[in-house]
Amino acid sequence: MRAASLPRNSWVDHALHTPDARRRRHRAIGCLLSLNAAAIGAPAFVSAAAPAPPPRESPEVVATRLRDAALAGHTLAYEWVGELTTRFGPRPAGSTNEHQAAEWAAARFRELGFENVAVQSFPVTAWVRGTESGEITSPSVQPLVIAALGESPPTPLAGLEGEVALFPSFDALKAAPPGSLAGKVAMVTRRMVRTQDGAGYGAAVVARADGPGEAERRGALAFLVRSVGTDSHRLAHTGATRYVGGRVPVPSFALSNPDADQIERLASLGKPVRVRLFSSASYVQDARSQNVIAEVRGRERPEEIVLLGAHMDSWDQGTGAIDDGTGMAIIVAAAKLIRDVPHRPRRTVRVVLFGSEEVTQPAPPGGAFGGHAYVDGHRSELSTHVLAGESDTGADRVYRVGLPQAVLASDFARTALRVLMPVGVIGAAYPPTEAGTDVGPSVEAGVPPFTLSQDASRYFEIHHTADDTLDKIDRAQLDQNVAAWAALVWLAADSDVDFRARPGTAPQEPLR
Amino acid sequence: MRAASLPRNSWVDHALHTPDARRRRHRAIGCLLSLNAAAIGAPAFVSAAAPAPPPRESPEVVATRLRDAALAGHTLAYEWVGELTTRFGPRPAGSTNEHQAAEWAAARFRELGFENVAVQSFPVTAWVRGTESGEITSPSVQPLVIAALGESPPTPLAGLEGEVALFPSFDALKAAPPGSLAGKVAMVTRRMVRTQDGAGYGAAVVARADGPGEAERRGALAFLVRSVGTDSHRLAHTGATRYVGGRVPVPSFALSNPDADQIERLASLGKPVRVRLFSSASYVQDARSQNVIAEVRGRERPEEIVLLGAHMDSWDQGTGAIDDGTGMAIIVAAAKLIRDVPHRPRRTVRVVLFGSEEVTQPAPPGGAFGGHAYVDGHRSELSTHVLAGESDTGADRVYRVGLPQAVLASDFARTALRVLMPVGVIGAAYPPTEAGTDVGPSVEAGVPPFTLSQDASRYFEIHHTADDTLDKIDRAQLDQNVAAWAALVWLAADSDVDFRARPGTAPQEPLR
């Protein structure tokens, strides 16, 4: 998961308002499909073309069975993230590891029986951490645990040194007069607040993204930010920064929370605190990243697409297990459960493993990272994308489902909640305005988003650190995610519901 | 806390059997001291020389009041460890930080009204980490989080690379034939077991201490050990290794637990795993460390000493907050509470902040680290050291008190348990055979040890890592430690109990 996108208006404002598909009545009764939960994933249960398929059951019955099969321990999700993170480790955008992992994923999709498997390549400016170090040089010499922020330029070879100027918030930094930080290292000490829905991240991350520019504008040599994370380990949380005029302004680093504490305490003793910082970060201008695309092709209206996204690239210090190995694992495992229903869903389920989600680019978005590349490469299909969702907040349980305004009070929502409530998922009172960074450009182009919100209470202890490794995954919660995704995506893909808001339709009272 | 000392026989075997002091009857009745709990630490409550001291109370009443004063939040302990770790950060043996911290501690002792404050300097071979790095080079390139083990020699400048040979235990490594590891990197993957009493550490640490020698004996280029720690963070647990013939045999590193997991999983895929390791560690042959000594001088038999130890030096990556800043804080705060009782205890309470506890030395012990230097410098006094204890397992609560065999079933033990049980301390069934590394040489020389065992369940998540910082301290538990130490040490110091076992005395049934 990357820095929260800038606030957007409701997706309604961005909708393309393509001609509405006529709403068709639910045709569940009399269908001929059936689904034997005990047989999910078993060889006998693979092909819709098998002779004499069992009688078809209602979408709700199928969704319930998919849910329960996942809950019973659908091993594919953990296998996917385990094998991916073990074989390839960190997968920075544009790296060999990211490329090799994408090839592996495409091959695995084919083995699993997905269709139209494709790798969409696109150019990026890659960023390479190199080596880095930090220390307090006065009033005593102490090592610091730091991590260069993404895209941060290197320091001079000899490093750079300066007195730290502390600001309790990003606003306080912005209130500092021009030139007031000449020769200094600007540091924002604001603590991230732990919240279930991850809102504490959005509130704190702006300092990380825009701090380098604001620091340089006031003459600072470098920028430090207290890690945007809720843990107290000596691990710094990296993350993207913003290019300003084609470059990231000054060398910029996250400090681990205990190191930020230490600098605050030292400063409170009344003596100047000086730090020395070094980074040999570099850029690769001609790198390429890629999206890996695979489908469960719909049986009736294959051109109508339910888009599921997660991202393949990761930060470089961990192995990208919860960001976003588990996101991939969840949507792949959910789609595989759907793929193995004897009769495919009416619509197509398209899974996209996006490249280059974590990094910003020197040029404004539009072909830069995977989400934009996807829109650029699939623009003609976007009007028949019926729904888009993304999994990118780790593996802890889904607790809330967000559905588009058009269906908030519909039979579809009622059915979805009947299936999801038994696994601890409640309905969001308001429609989502976005679903994540990867499907963001698609949503901006008018595709209605849905959300399956995960408990983020623990996520930001690990997010963007070296600690993002396989052992942090709670397998029972991972399975609950697969259950929620498989059930909801099946319901959407096997329906003819129009999720796009129609202009002039009065907002409906949401289900509570 | 350092590697557990090698198993020793009961302290009785090592006792010097100096002439027994005649056991004197408890003289509590009619004493003239009193202690106003509300006034502890207040200026009016400082001096035994104040005019018209209040009537003396029984040692048990005083001990109870000291206990309760500490529990109410005796701020000195947290202030001590907070100021120490903030001002000086890491304090490796022989470093400038260790020296400066020792000077600061001596000055603080004087400010607090301690007597006979002294700094005892002694020579050490210091070890300096330098920089280090590790990576998996095959089957994919991935960074490793490693930490050179203490005293480990550097690698060649270009680093060294080899295939990893995995051993599930130290015994399995020792069973490997001579020459079988030629050109390889030996790795012991045994996991440390979490236990309340820290016994899991003793069981696992032998691989860290002796692994380098056993690996080299079989031709290995280098030695890796799964961190001797119970956490799952990307932080490696360093710690001392053993010199063999005046040198540590091969470059040796701890791997963080997730990195050890990753190598195990990669190896299980069936392909060779190769790693590259680099370390620029170095030695400083002419370094000096020091013990800081301070006393609360006894009013009746000042030559009889209750020895309290903890260590000033720390590993280099954290700030030595729980290892052993809190140990120092606990014994200093307990001694300060005792010092501020209007009438001093009968015996002297001597606090020693030992230098150079964490590192081994090229020459066999005997003047090398602080505990040996203390014995060398105070040999003539050891026969009148009546009891010795050490605090070196963090700041989590004391749950058990261990007393020497001679008093296991005595009035002294009964009184101690009456005072300690209300703060959650039970009596150990068996007498301690040791009390820790720093007072180890004193105990070997015949001084009876006592123990106040701390809950070590959490300690080995942090121990010897960069995570050993101030924020890990639970202040309520720290205060409980001070309470237990102040109460028990008061009882011992204000008594005339002989804690030494007398030859021919039948073992007594311990209190349960």
PDB file of N, CA and C in Angstrom, chain A residues 338-410:
ATOM      1  N   ILE A 338     -13.375 -19.358  -7.808  1.00  0.00           N
ATOM      2  CA  ILE A 338     -14.442 -19.035  -8.769  1.00  0.00           C
ATOM      3  C   ILE A 338     -14.218 -19.791 -10.084  1.00  0.00           C
ATOM      4  N   ARG A 339     -12.962 -19.840 -10.500  1.00  0.00           N
ATOM      5  CA  ARG A 339     -12.627 -20.542 -11.741  1.00  0.00           C
ATOM      6  C   ARG A 339     -13.028 -22.013 -11.681  1.00  0.00           C
ATOM      7  N   ASP A 340     -12.965 -22.590 -10.495  1.00  0.00           N
ATOM      8  CA  ASP A 340     -13.209 -24.028 -10.377  1.00  0.00           C
ATOM      9  C   ASP A 340     -14.674 -24.378 -10.146  1.00  0.00           C
ATOM     10  N   VAL A 341     -15.558 -23.396 -10.128  1.00  0.00           N
ATOM     11  CA  VAL A 341     -16.999 -23.694 -10.117  1.00  0.00           C
ATOM     12  C   VAL A 341     -17.340 -24.279 -11.489  1.00  0.00           C
ATOM     13  N   PRO A 342     -18.098 -25.366 -11.543  1.00  0.00           N
ATOM     14  CA  PRO A 342     -18.339 -26.037 -12.836  1.00  0.00           C
ATOM     15  C   PRO A 342     -18.852 -25.084 -13.913  1.00  0.00           C
ATOM     16  N   HIS A 343     -19.772 -24.210 -13.540  1.00  0.00           N
ATOM     17  CA  HIS A 343     -20.236 -23.228 -14.525  1.00  0.00           C
ATOM     18  C   HIS A 343     -19.622 -21.890 -14.178  1.00  0.00           C
ATOM     19  N   ARG A 344     -18.831 -21.361 -15.087  1.00  0.00           N
ATOM     20  CA  ARG A 344     -18.183 -20.071 -14.847  1.00  0.00           C
ATOM     21  C   ARG A 344     -19.226 -19.003 -14.533  1.00  0.00           C
ATOM     22  N   PRO A 345     -18.805 -17.904 -13.918  1.00  0.00           N
ATOM     23  CA  PRO A 345     -19.744 -16.802 -13.698  1.00  0.00           C
ATOM     24  C   PRO A 345     -20.138 -16.154 -15.037  1.00  0.00           C
ATOM     25  N   ARG A 346     -21.208 -15.427 -15.001  1.00  0.00           N
ATOM     26  CA  ARG A 346     -21.669 -14.793 -16.245  1.00  0.00           C
ATOM     27  C   ARG A 346     -20.629 -13.843 -16.821  1.00  0.00           C
ATOM     28  N   ARG A 347     -20.060 -13.020 -15.923  1.00  0.00           N
ATOM     29  CA  ARG A 347     -19.090 -12.014 -16.359  1.00  0.00           C
ATOM     30  C   ARG A 347     -17.668 -12.547 -16.161  1.00  0.00           C
ATOM     31  N   THR A 348     -16.740 -11.827 -16.730  1.00  0.00           N
ATOM     32  CA  THR A 348     -15.326 -12.176 -16.587  1.00  0.00           C
ATOM     33  C   THR A 348     -14.758 -11.607 -15.274  1.00  0.00           C
ATOM     34  N   VAL A 349     -13.994 -12.414 -14.583  1.00  0.00           N
ATOM     35  CA  VAL A 349     -13.202 -11.927 -13.444  1.00  0.00           C
ATOM     36  C   VAL A 349     -11.776 -11.753 -13.939  1.00  0.00           C
ATOM     37  N   ARG A 350     -11.291 -10.547 -13.911  1.00  0.00           N
ATOM     38  CA  ARG A 350      -9.920 -10.281 -14.372  1.00  0.00           C
ATOM     39  C   ARG A 350      -9.041  -9.932 -13.165  1.00  0.00           C
ATOM     40  N   VAL A 351      -7.976 -10.685 -13.023  1.00  0.00           N
ATOM     41  CA  VAL A 351      -7.016 -10.458 -11.943  1.00  0.00           C
ATOM     42  C   VAL A 351      -5.812  -9.727 -12.530  1.00  0.00           C
ATOM     43  N   VAL A 352      -5.424  -8.628 -11.914  1.00  0.00           N
ATOM     44  CA  VAL A 352      -4.224  -7.916 -12.365  1.00  0.00           C
ATOM     45  C   VAL A 352      -3.254  -7.773 -11.200  1.00  0.00           C
ATOM     46  N   LEU A 353      -2.041  -8.288 -11.409  1.00  0.00           N
ATOM     47  CA  LEU A 353      -0.948  -8.078 -10.453  1.00  0.00           C
ATOM     48  C   LEU A 353      -0.137  -6.911 -10.990  1.00  0.00           C
ATOM     49  N   PHE A 354      -0.337  -5.765 -10.401  1.00  0.00           N
ATOM     50  CA  PHE A 354       0.247  -4.534 -10.924  1.00  0.00           C
ATOM     51  C   PHE A 354       1.732  -4.423 -10.584  1.00  0.00           C
ATOM     52  N   GLY A 355       2.480  -3.845 -11.497  1.00  0.00           N
ATOM     53  CA  GLY A 355       3.879  -3.513 -11.226  1.00  0.00           C
ATOM     54  C   GLY A 355       3.989  -2.068 -10.768  1.00  0.00           C
ATOM     55  N   SER A 356       5.098  -1.780 -10.080  1.00  0.00           N
ATOM     56  CA  SER A 356       5.465  -0.387  -9.808  1.00  0.00           C
ATOM     57  C   SER A 356       4.380   0.413  -9.100  1.00  0.00           C
ATOM     58  N   GLU A 357       3.824  -0.163  -8.038  1.00  0.00           N
ATOM     59  CA  GLU A 357       2.817   0.581  -7.273  1.00  0.00           C
ATOM     60  C   GLU A 357       3.455   1.492  -6.252  1.00  0.00           C
ATOM     61  N   GLU A 358       4.650   1.077  -5.741  1.00  0.00           N
ATOM     62  CA  GLU A 358       5.199   1.742  -4.554  1.00  0.00           C
ATOM     63  C   GLU A 358       5.948   3.030  -4.851  1.00  0.00           C
ATOM     64  N   VAL A 359       6.293   3.231  -6.105  1.00  0.00           N
ATOM     65  CA  VAL A 359       7.203   4.342  -6.386  1.00  0.00           C
ATOM     66  C   VAL A 359       6.526   5.428  -7.214  1.00  0.00           C
ATOM     67  N   THR A 360       6.969   6.633  -6.981  1.00  0.00           N
ATOM     68  CA  THR A 360       6.505   7.742  -7.809  1.00  0.00           C
ATOM     69  C   THR A 360       7.456   7.883  -8.998  1.00  0.00           C
ATOM     70  N   GLN A 361       7.077   8.735  -9.913  1.00  0.00           N
ATOM     71  CA  GLN A 361       7.848   8.894 -11.145  1.00  0.00           C
ATOM     72  C   GLN A 361       8.123  10.376 -11.377  1.00  0.00           C
ATOM     73  N   PRO A 362       9.220  10.669 -12.105  1.00  0.00           N
ATOM     74  CA  PRO A 362       9.565  12.078 -12.326  1.00  0.00           C
ATOM     75  C   PRO A 362       8.491  12.834 -13.110  1.00  0.00           C
ATOM     76  N   ALA A 363       7.864  12.144 -14.051  1.00  0.00           N
ATOM     77  CA  ALA A 363       6.807  12.787 -14.826  1.00  0.00           C
ATOM     78  C   ALA A 363       5.475  12.562 -14.117  1.00  0.00           C
ATOM     79  N   PRO A 364       4.527  13.449 -14.323  1.00  0.00           N
ATOM     80  CA  PRO A 364       3.229  13.258 -13.678  1.00  0.00           C
ATOM     81  C   PRO A 364       2.607  11.924 -14.097  1.00  0.00           C
ATOM     82  N   PRO A 365       1.741  11.339 -13.285  1.00  0.00           N
ATOM     83  CA  PRO A 365       1.135  10.045 -13.600  1.00  0.00           C
ATOM     84  C   PRO A 365       0.479  10.051 -14.969  1.00  0.00           C
ATOM     85  N   GLY A 366       0.444   8.900 -15.561  1.00  0.00           N
ATOM     86  CA  GLY A 366      -0.121   8.743 -16.900  1.00  0.00           C
ATOM     87  C   GLY A 366       0.815   7.844 -17.666  1.00  0.00           C
ATOM     88  N   GLY A 367       0.857   6.572 -17.328  1.00  0.00           N
ATOM     89  CA  GLY A 367       1.810   5.674 -17.933  1.00  0.00           C
ATOM     90  C   GLY A 367       2.953   5.344 -17.006  1.00  0.00           C
ATOM     91  N   ALA A 368       2.995   6.014 -15.887  1.00  0.00           N
ATOM     92  CA  ALA A 368       4.130   5.823 -14.984  1.00  0.00           C
ATOM     93  C   ALA A 368       4.051   4.497 -14.253  1.00  0.00           C
ATOM     94  N   PHE A 369       3.093   4.341 -13.404  1.00  0.00           N
ATOM     95  CA  PHE A 369       3.049   3.098 -12.649  1.00  0.00           C
ATOM     96  C   PHE A 369       1.954   2.195 -13.190  1.00  0.00           C
ATOM     97  N   GLY A 370       1.903   0.977 -12.625  1.00  0.00           N
ATOM     98  CA  GLY A 370       1.063  -0.061 -13.212  1.00  0.00           C
ATOM     99  C   GLY A 370      -0.385   0.305 -13.406  1.00  0.00           C
ATOM    100  N   GLY A 371      -0.973   1.019 -12.466  1.00  0.00           N
ATOM    101  CA  GLY A 371      -2.386   1.377 -12.577  1.00  0.00           C
ATOM    102  C   GLY A 371      -2.653   2.269 -13.776  1.00  0.00           C
ATOM    103  N   HIS A 372      -1.740   3.191 -14.022  1.00  0.00           N
ATOM    104  CA  HIS A 372      -1.883   4.060 -15.200  1.00  0.00           C
ATOM    105  C   HIS A 372      -1.602   3.291 -16.479  1.00  0.00           C
ATOM    106  N   ALA A 373      -0.576   2.437 -16.423  1.00  0.00           N
ATOM    107  CA  ALA A 373      -0.269   1.637 -17.613  1.00  0.00           C
ATOM    108  C   ALA A 373      -1.452   0.752 -17.976  1.00  0.00           C
ATOM    109  N   TYR A 374      -2.126   0.228 -16.966  1.00  0.00           N
ATOM    110  CA  TYR A 374      -3.286  -0.623 -17.236  1.00  0.00           C
ATOM    111  C   TYR A 374      -4.380   0.163 -17.959  1.00  0.00           C
ATOM    112  N   VAL A 375      -4.677   1.344 -17.454  1.00  0.00           N
ATOM    113  CA  VAL A 375      -5.714   2.170 -18.088  1.00  0.00           C
ATOM    114  C   VAL A 375      -5.292   2.541 -19.506  1.00  0.00           C
ATOM    115  N   ASP A 376      -4.024   2.915 -19.669  1.00  0.00           N
ATOM    116  CA  ASP A 376      -3.537   3.273 -21.004  1.00  0.00           C
ATOM    117  C   ASP A 376      -3.688   2.101 -21.980  1.00  0.00           C
ATOM    118  N   GLY A 377      -3.448   0.902 -21.491  1.00  0.00           N
ATOM    119  CA  GLY A 377      -3.469  -0.251 -22.375  1.00  0.00           C
ATOM    120  C   GLY A 377      -4.849  -0.879 -22.543  1.00  0.00           C
ATOM    121  N   HIS A 378      -5.823  -0.476 -21.752  1.00  0.00           N
ATOM    122  CA  HIS A 378      -7.142  -1.129 -21.777  1.00  0.00           C
ATOM    123  C   HIS A 378      -8.275  -0.109 -21.820  1.00  0.00           C
ATOM    124  N   ARG A 379      -7.960   1.070 -22.390  1.00  0.00           N
ATOM    125  CA  ARG A 379      -8.932   2.148 -22.328  1.00  0.00           C
ATOM    126  C   ARG A 379     -10.255   1.766 -23.000  1.00  0.00           C
ATOM    127  N   SER A 380     -10.141   1.027 -24.105  1.00  0.00           N
ATOM    128  CA  SER A 380     -11.363   0.707 -24.846  1.00  0.00           C
ATOM    129  C   SER A 380     -12.273  -0.236 -24.063  1.00  0.00           C
ATOM    130  N   GLU A 381     -11.704  -0.933 -23.090  1.00  0.00           N
ATOM    131  CA  GLU A 381     -12.517  -1.891 -22.325  1.00  0.00           C
ATOM    132  C   GLU A 381     -13.125  -1.281 -21.059  1.00  0.00           C
ATOM    133  N   LEU A 382     -12.709  -0.096 -20.709  1.00  0.00           N
ATOM    134  CA  LEU A 382     -13.095   0.412 -19.379  1.00  0.00           C
ATOM    135  C   LEU A 382     -14.594   0.610 -19.239  1.00  0.00           C
ATOM    136  N   SER A 383     -15.247   0.890 -20.359  1.00  0.00           N
ATOM    137  CA  SER A 383     -16.692   1.125 -20.256  1.00  0.00           C
ATOM    138  C   SER A 383     -17.442  -0.160 -19.916  1.00  0.00           C
ATOM    139  N   THR A 384     -16.821  -1.296 -20.131  1.00  0.00           N
ATOM    140  CA  THR A 384     -17.468  -2.564 -19.746  1.00  0.00           C
ATOM    141  C   THR A 384     -16.818  -3.191 -18.512  1.00  0.00           C
ATOM    142  N   HIS A 385     -15.984  -2.440 -17.831  1.00  0.00           N
ATOM    143  CA  HIS A 385     -15.536  -2.848 -16.493  1.00  0.00           C
ATOM    144  C   HIS A 385     -16.687  -2.518 -15.546  1.00  0.00           C
ATOM    145  N   VAL A 386     -17.270  -3.522 -14.943  1.00  0.00           N
ATOM    146  CA  VAL A 386     -18.468  -3.253 -14.145  1.00  0.00           C
ATOM    147  C   VAL A 386     -18.155  -2.907 -12.689  1.00  0.00           C
ATOM    148  N   LEU A 387     -16.973  -3.292 -12.235  1.00  0.00           N
ATOM    149  CA  LEU A 387     -16.657  -3.119 -10.813  1.00  0.00           C
ATOM    150  C   LEU A 387     -15.158  -3.344 -10.645  1.00  0.00           C
ATOM    151  N   ALA A 388     -14.557  -2.614  -9.687  1.00  0.00           N
ATOM    152  CA  ALA A 388     -13.118  -2.794  -9.448  1.00  0.00           C
ATOM    153  C   ALA A 388     -12.829  -2.776  -7.949  1.00  0.00           C
ATOM    154  N   GLY A 389     -12.004  -3.712  -7.535  1.00  0.00           N
ATOM    155  CA  GLY A 389     -11.605  -3.748  -6.126  1.00  0.00           C
ATOM    156  C   GLY A 389     -10.140  -4.114  -6.008  1.00  0.00           C
ATOM    157  N   GLU A 390      -9.538  -3.794  -4.865  1.00  0.00           N
ATOM    158  CA  GLU A 390      -8.093  -3.999  -4.687  1.00  0.00           C
ATOM    159  C   GLU A 390      -7.838  -4.496  -3.270  1.00  0.00           C
ATOM    160  N   SER A 391      -6.889  -5.401  -3.128  1.00  0.00           N
ATOM    161  CA  SER A 391      -6.480  -5.874  -1.798  1.00  0.00           C
ATOM    162  C   SER A 391      -5.055  -5.417  -1.548  1.00  0.00           C
ATOM    163  N   ASP A 392      -4.890  -4.494  -0.610  1.00  0.00           N
ATOM    164  CA  ASP A 392      -3.546  -3.954  -0.367  1.00  0.00           C
ATOM    165  C   ASP A 392      -3.415  -3.397   1.046  1.00  0.00           C
ATOM    166  N   THR A 393      -3.921  -4.155   2.018  1.00  0.00           N
ATOM    167  CA  THR A 393      -3.712  -3.744   3.413  1.00  0.00           C
ATOM    168  C   THR A 393      -3.362  -4.955   4.262  1.00  0.00           C
ATOM    169  N   GLY A 394      -2.542  -5.837   3.711  1.00  0.00           N
ATOM    170  CA  GLY A 394      -2.067  -6.960   4.493  1.00  0.00           C
ATOM    171  C   GLY A 394      -2.975  -8.160   4.441  1.00  0.00           C
ATOM    172  N   ALA A 395      -2.988  -8.926   5.530  1.00  0.00           N
ATOM    173  CA  ALA A 395      -3.743 -10.178   5.554  1.00  0.00           C
ATOM    174  C   ALA A 395      -4.694 -10.251   6.730  1.00  0.00           C
ATOM    175  N   ASP A 396      -4.796  -9.193   7.512  1.00  0.00           N
ATOM    176  CA  ASP A 396      -5.716  -9.292   8.647  1.00  0.00           C
ATOM    177  C   ASP A 396      -7.158  -9.160   8.152  1.00  0.00           C
ATOM    178  N   ARG A 397      -8.093  -9.565   8.965  1.00  0.00           N
ATOM    179  CA  ARG A 397      -9.456  -9.884   8.520  1.00  0.00           C
ATOM    180  C   ARG A 397     -10.178  -8.701   7.872  1.00  0.00           C
ATOM    181  N   VAL A 398     -11.038  -9.025   6.964  1.00  0.00           N
ATOM    182  CA  VAL A 398     -11.963  -8.051   6.397  1.00  0.00           C
ATOM    183  C   VAL A 398     -13.076  -7.818   7.409  1.00  0.00           C
ATOM    184  N   TYR A 399     -13.381  -6.560   7.672  1.00  0.00           N
ATOM    185  CA  TYR A 399     -14.466  -6.279   8.629  1.00  0.00           C
ATOM    186  C   TYR A 399     -15.578  -5.440   8.018  1.00  0.00           C
ATOM    187  N   ARG A 400     -15.394  -4.953   6.798  1.00  0.00           N
ATOM    188  CA  ARG A 400     -16.413  -4.065   6.237  1.00  0.00           C
ATOM    189  C   ARG A 400     -16.400  -4.167   4.727  1.00  0.00           C
ATOM    190  N   VAL A 401     -17.591  -4.163   4.146  1.00  0.00           N
ATOM    191  CA  VAL A 401     -17.693  -4.156   2.694  1.00  0.00           C
ATOM    192  C   VAL A 401     -18.288  -2.823   2.251  1.00  0.00           C
ATOM    193  N   GLY A 402     -17.675  -2.217   1.260  1.00  0.00           N
ATOM    194  CA  GLY A 402     -18.190  -0.965   0.701  1.00  0.00           C
ATOM    195  C   GLY A 402     -18.658  -1.207  -0.717  1.00  0.00           C
ATOM    196  N   LEU A 403     -19.893  -0.830  -1.004  1.00  0.00           N
ATOM    197  CA  LEU A 403     -20.474  -1.066  -2.338  1.00  0.00           C
ATOM    198  C   LEU A 403     -20.860   0.275  -2.967  1.00  0.00           C
ATOM    199  N   PRO A 404     -20.905   0.303  -4.287  1.00  0.00           N
ATOM    200  CA  PRO A 404     -21.235   1.561  -4.954  1.00  0.00           C
ATOM    201  C   PRO A 404     -22.637   2.053  -4.594  1.00  0.00           C
ATOM    202  N   GLN A 405     -22.797   3.343  -4.676  1.00  0.00           N
ATOM    203  CA  GLN A 405     -24.069   4.006  -4.380  1.00  0.00           C
ATOM    204  C   GLN A 405     -25.246   3.326  -5.090  1.00  0.00           C
ATOM    205  N   ALA A 406     -25.026   2.933  -6.332  1.00  0.00           N
ATOM    206  CA  ALA A 406     -26.128   2.392  -7.137  1.00  0.00           C
ATOM    207  C   ALA A 406     -26.750   1.134  -6.533  1.00  0.00           C
ATOM    208  N   VAL A 407     -25.991   0.425  -5.706  1.00  0.00           N
ATOM    209  CA  VAL A 407     -26.522  -0.839  -5.163  1.00  0.00           C
ATOM    210  C   VAL A 407     -26.592  -0.841  -3.638  1.00  0.00           C
ATOM    211  N   LEU A 408     -26.377   0.324  -3.036  1.00  0.00           N
ATOM    212  CA  LEU A 408     -26.253   0.341  -1.566  1.00  0.00           C
ATOM    213  C   LEU A 408     -27.478  -0.254  -0.867  1.00  0.00           C
ATOM    214  N   ALA A 409     -28.637  -0.032  -1.412  1.00  0.00           N
ATOM    215  CA  ALA A 409     -29.856  -0.519  -0.759  1.00  0.00           C
ATOM    216  C   ALA A 409     -30.558  -1.572  -1.615  1.00  0.00           C
ATOM    217  N   SER A 410     -29.790  -2.267  -2.406  1.00  0.00           N
ATOM    218  CA  SER A 410     -30.375  -3.187  -3.386  1.00  0.00           C
ATOM    219  C   SER A 410     -30.440  -4.622  -2.879  1.00  0.00           C
TER     220      SER A 410
END
